[in-house]
Structure formats: structure tokens, C-alpha cells
């Protein structure tokens, strides 16, 4: 685990905000006993992982592609060629799913 206590606190705050903003239906499904703490998330996500990263074209068309990622210091990090279409989309519209 490479996260500092402050980074764990930030991640826990993000988890808490996300859980606090759930609609009633989702809150009934994801009960507190099923939720992971920041420390549990960090432990579970150690090492590399494959993610499906979604971007959009200038016309709003979705593009999803697999990437190798690393969960490090409380965030996912992934690389791509600066000349790839994904990089072009990310420079223009940096939000991803």
C-alpha cells in the first residue's frame, strides 16, 4: 500500500459522498455491511488491473477501450500513446468513465 493517511482520508471522503448521494433504491441494495472502506479498496486494488476506459468523440460518440492501469496513491493511473485517438479525445474532453 502506497497511500498516505491523507490520501486514505480523501478516498474515504469520496466513498462516503458517493454512498450519501445514492438514490433510495441503490441504498437498499448497497447496504453499509456490503460497502468497502478506503483501506479495503486500496488493499483489493494493489498491483495492475485492466480497466475499460470510455471517452467520447467531438460528436459525442462513445469510445471504450481496455487499458492497463495502476491504482496508486488513491487514484487510477493509465498510459496511452500521445498520438492515439484516445489521447486526442482526452486532451479535448478529459472526463472519462
Coordinates of N, CA and C in Angstrom, one line a residue:
X1 N 0.8 -1.2 0.0 CA 0.0 0.0 0.0 C 0.9 1.2 0.0
X2 N 0.6 2.2 -0.9 CA 1.5 3.4 -1.1 C 0.7 4.6 -0.7
X3 N -0.5 4.5 -0.3 CA -1.3 5.7 0.1 C -0.9 6.2 1.4
X4 N -0.9 7.5 1.5 CA -0.6 8.2 2.8 C -1.9 8.3 3.6
X5 N -1.8 8.5 4.9 CA -3.1 8.7 5.7 C -4.0 9.8 5.1
X6 N -3.4 10.8 4.6 CA -4.2 11.9 4.0 C -5.0 11.4 2.7
X7 N -4.3 10.6 1.9 CA -4.9 10.1 0.7 C -6.0 9.1 1.0
X8 N -5.8 8.3 2.1 CA -6.8 7.4 2.5 C -8.0 8.2 3.0
X9 N -7.8 9.3 3.7 CA -8.9 10.1 4.2 C -9.7 10.7 3.0
X10 N -8.9 11.1 1.9 CA -9.6 11.7 0.7 C -10.4 10.6 0.0
X11 N -9.9 9.4 -0.1 CA -10.6 8.4 -0.7 C -11.8 8.0 0.1
X12 N -11.7 7.9 1.4 CA -12.8 7.6 2.3 C -13.9 8.7 2.1
X13 N -13.5 9.9 2.0 CA -14.5 11.0 1.9 C -15.2 10.9 0.5
X14 N -14.5 10.5 -0.5 CA -15.1 10.3 -1.8 C -16.1 9.1 -1.7
X15 N -15.7 8.0 -1.1 CA -16.7 6.9 -0.9 C -17.9 7.3 -0.1
X16 N -17.7 8.1 0.9 CA -18.8 8.5 1.8 C -19.7 9.4 1.0
X17 N -19.2 10.4 0.2 CA -20.0 11.2 -0.6 C -20.8 10.5 -1.6
X18 N -20.2 9.5 -2.2 CA -20.8 8.7 -3.2 C -22.0 7.9 -2.6
X19 N -21.7 7.3 -1.5 CA -22.7 6.5 -0.8 C -23.9 7.4 -0.3
X20 N -23.5 8.6 0.1 CA -24.5 9.5 0.6 C -25.4 10.1 -0.5
X21 N -24.9 10.0 -1.7 CA -25.7 10.6 -2.8 C -26.5 9.5 -3.6
X22 N -26.5 8.3 -3.1 CA -27.3 7.2 -3.7 C -28.8 7.5 -3.6
X23 N -29.5 7.1 -4.7 CA -30.9 7.0 -4.6 C -31.4 5.9 -3.7
X24 N -32.6 6.0 -3.2 CA -33.1 5.1 -2.2 C -33.0 3.6 -2.7
X25 N -33.3 3.4 -3.9 CA -33.2 2.0 -4.5 C -31.8 1.5 -4.4
X26 N -30.8 2.3 -4.7 CA -29.4 1.8 -4.7 C -29.0 1.6 -3.2
X27 N -29.5 2.5 -2.3 CA -29.1 2.4 -0.9 C -29.6 1.1 -0.3
X28 N -30.8 0.6 -0.8 CA -31.3 -0.6 -0.3 C -30.5 -1.8 -0.8
X29 N -29.9 -1.7 -1.9 CA -29.0 -2.7 -2.5 C -27.6 -2.7 -1.9
X30 N -27.0 -1.6 -1.8 CA -25.6 -1.4 -1.3 C -25.7 -1.0 0.2
X31 N -26.1 -1.9 1.0 CA -26.2 -1.6 2.4 C -24.8 -1.5 3.1
X32 N -24.8 -0.8 4.2 CA -23.5 -0.5 4.8 C -22.6 -1.7 5.0
X33 N -23.2 -2.9 5.3 CA -22.4 -4.1 5.5 C -21.7 -4.6 4.2
X34 N -22.1 -4.1 3.1 CA -21.6 -4.5 1.8 C -20.5 -3.5 1.2
X35 N -20.4 -2.4 1.9 CA -19.5 -1.3 1.4 C -18.1 -1.5 1.9
X36 N -17.1 -1.2 1.0 CA -15.7 -1.3 1.4 C -15.3 0.0 1.9
X37 N -14.3 0.0 2.9 CA -13.7 1.2 3.3 C -12.5 1.5 2.4
X38 N -12.0 2.7 2.5 CA -10.9 3.1 1.7 C -9.7 2.2 1.8
X39 N -9.4 1.8 3.0 CA -8.3 0.8 3.2 C -8.6 -0.5 2.5
X40 N -9.8 -1.0 2.6 CA -10.2 -2.2 1.9 C -10.0 -2.1 0.4
X41 N -10.5 -0.9 -0.2 CA -10.4 -0.7 -1.6 C -8.9 -0.7 -2.0
X42 N -8.1 0.0 -1.3 CA -6.6 0.1 -1.6 C -6.0 -1.3 -1.6
X43 N -6.3 -2.1 -0.6 CA -5.8 -3.4 -0.4 C -6.2 -4.3 -1.6
X44 N -7.5 -4.2 -2.0 CA -8.1 -5.0 -3.1 C -7.5 -4.6 -4.4
X45 N -7.2 -3.4 -4.6 CA -6.7 -2.9 -5.9 C -5.2 -2.8 -6.0
X46 N -4.5 -3.5 -5.2 CA -3.0 -3.5 -5.3 C -2.5 -4.1 -6.6
X47 N -1.5 -3.6 -7.2 CA -1.0 -4.1 -8.4 C -1.7 -3.5 -9.6
X48 N -1.4 -4.1 -10.8 CA -2.0 -3.6 -12.0 C -3.4 -4.2 -12.2
X49 N -4.2 -3.6 -13.0 CA -5.5 -4.0 -13.4 C -5.8 -3.6 -14.8
X50 N -6.8 -4.3 -15.4 CA -7.3 -3.8 -16.7 C -8.6 -3.1 -16.4
X51 N -8.7 -2.0 -17.0 CA -9.9 -1.2 -17.0 C -10.5 -0.9 -18.4
X52 N -11.8 -0.7 -18.4 CA -12.4 -0.3 -19.7 C -12.6 1.2 -19.5
X53 N -11.9 2.0 -20.3 CA -11.9 3.5 -20.3 C -12.8 4.0 -21.4
X54 N -13.8 4.8 -21.0 CA -14.7 5.4 -22.0 C -14.4 6.8 -22.2
X55 N -14.3 7.2 -23.5 CA -14.2 8.7 -23.8 C -15.2 8.9 -24.9
X56 N -15.3 10.2 -25.3 CA -16.3 10.5 -26.4 C -15.6 11.3 -27.5
X57 N -16.1 11.1 -28.7 CA -15.6 11.9 -29.8 C -16.2 13.3 -29.8
X58 N -15.7 14.1 -30.7 CA -16.2 15.5 -30.8 C -17.8 15.5 -31.0
X59 N -18.3 14.5 -31.6 CA -19.7 14.4 -31.9 C -20.5 13.7 -30.8
X60 N -19.8 13.3 -29.7 CA -20.4 12.7 -28.6 C -20.5 11.2 -28.7
X61 N -19.9 10.6 -29.7 CA -20.0 9.1 -29.8 C -19.1 8.5 -28.8
X62 N -19.5 7.5 -28.1 CA -18.7 6.8 -27.1 C -17.6 5.9 -27.7
X63 N -16.5 5.9 -27.0 CA -15.4 5.0 -27.4 C -14.9 4.4 -26.2
X64 N -14.9 3.1 -26.1 CA -14.5 2.3 -24.9 C -13.3 1.4 -25.3
X65 N -12.3 1.4 -24.5 CA -11.1 0.6 -24.9 C -10.5 0.1 -23.6
X66 N -9.9 -1.1 -23.6 CA -9.2 -1.6 -22.4 C -7.8 -0.9 -22.2
X67 N -7.5 -0.7 -21.0 CA -6.2 -0.1 -20.7 C -5.6 -0.9 -19.5
X68 N -4.3 -1.0 -19.4 CA -3.6 -1.4 -18.2 C -3.5 -0.2 -17.2
X69 N -3.9 -0.4 -16.0 CA -3.9 0.7 -15.0 C -3.3 0.2 -13.7
X70 N -2.9 1.2 -13.0 CA -2.3 1.0 -11.7 C -3.1 1.9 -10.7
X71 N -3.6 1.3 -9.6 CA -4.2 2.1 -8.5 C -3.1 2.5 -7.6
X72 N -2.7 3.8 -7.5 CA -1.5 4.2 -6.8 C -1.9 5.6 -6.2
X73 N -1.6 5.7 -4.9 CA -1.8 6.9 -4.1 C -3.3 7.3 -4.2
X74 N -4.2 6.3 -4.2 CA -5.6 6.6 -4.2 C -6.3 7.0 -5.5
X75 N -5.6 6.8 -6.6 CA -6.2 7.1 -7.9 C -5.7 6.0 -8.9
X76 N -6.5 5.9 -10.0 CA -6.1 5.0 -11.1 C -5.3 5.8 -12.0
X77 N -4.2 5.2 -12.5 CA -3.3 5.8 -13.5 C -3.2 4.9 -14.7
X78 N -3.2 5.4 -15.9 CA -3.0 4.6 -17.1 C -2.3 5.5 -18.1
X79 N -1.7 4.8 -19.0 CA -0.9 5.5 -20.1 C -1.5 5.2 -21.4
X80 N -1.2 6.0 -22.4 CA -1.6 5.8 -23.7 C -0.6 6.6 -24.6
X81 N -0.5 6.2 -25.9 CA 0.3 6.9 -26.8 C -0.2 8.3 -27.0
X82 N 0.6 9.3 -27.0 CA 0.1 10.7 -27.2 C -0.5 10.9 -28.6
X83 N -0.2 10.0 -29.5 CA -0.8 10.1 -30.8 C -2.1 9.3 -31.0
X84 N -2.5 8.6 -30.0 CA -3.6 7.7 -30.1 C -4.9 8.5 -30.2
X85 N -6.0 8.0 -30.7 CA -7.3 8.6 -30.8 C -7.8 8.9 -29.3
X86 N -7.5 8.0 -28.4 CA -7.9 8.1 -27.0 C -7.2 9.4 -26.5
X87 N -5.9 9.6 -26.7 CA -5.2 10.8 -26.2 C -5.8 12.1 -26.8
X88 N -6.2 12.0 -28.1 CA -6.8 13.2 -28.7 C -8.1 13.5 -28.0
X89 N -9.0 12.5 -27.8 CA -10.2 12.7 -27.1 C -10.0 13.2 -25.7
X90 N -9.0 12.6 -25.0 CA -8.8 13.1 -23.6 C -8.3 14.5 -23.5
X91 N -7.5 14.9 -24.4 CA -7.0 16.3 -24.4 C -8.2 17.3 -24.6
X92 N -9.1 16.9 -25.5 CA -10.2 17.8 -25.8 C -11.3 17.7 -24.7
X93 N -11.5 16.5 -24.2 CA -12.6 16.2 -23.2 C -12.0 15.3 -22.2
X94 N -11.4 15.8 -21.1 CA -10.7 14.9 -20.2 C -11.6 14.1 -19.2
X95 N -12.9 14.2 -19.2 CA -13.7 13.3 -18.4 C -13.7 11.9 -19.0
X96 N -13.6 10.9 -18.1 CA -13.7 9.5 -18.5 C -14.6 8.8 -17.6
X97 N -15.1 7.6 -18.1 CA -15.9 6.7 -17.3 C -15.1 5.4 -17.3

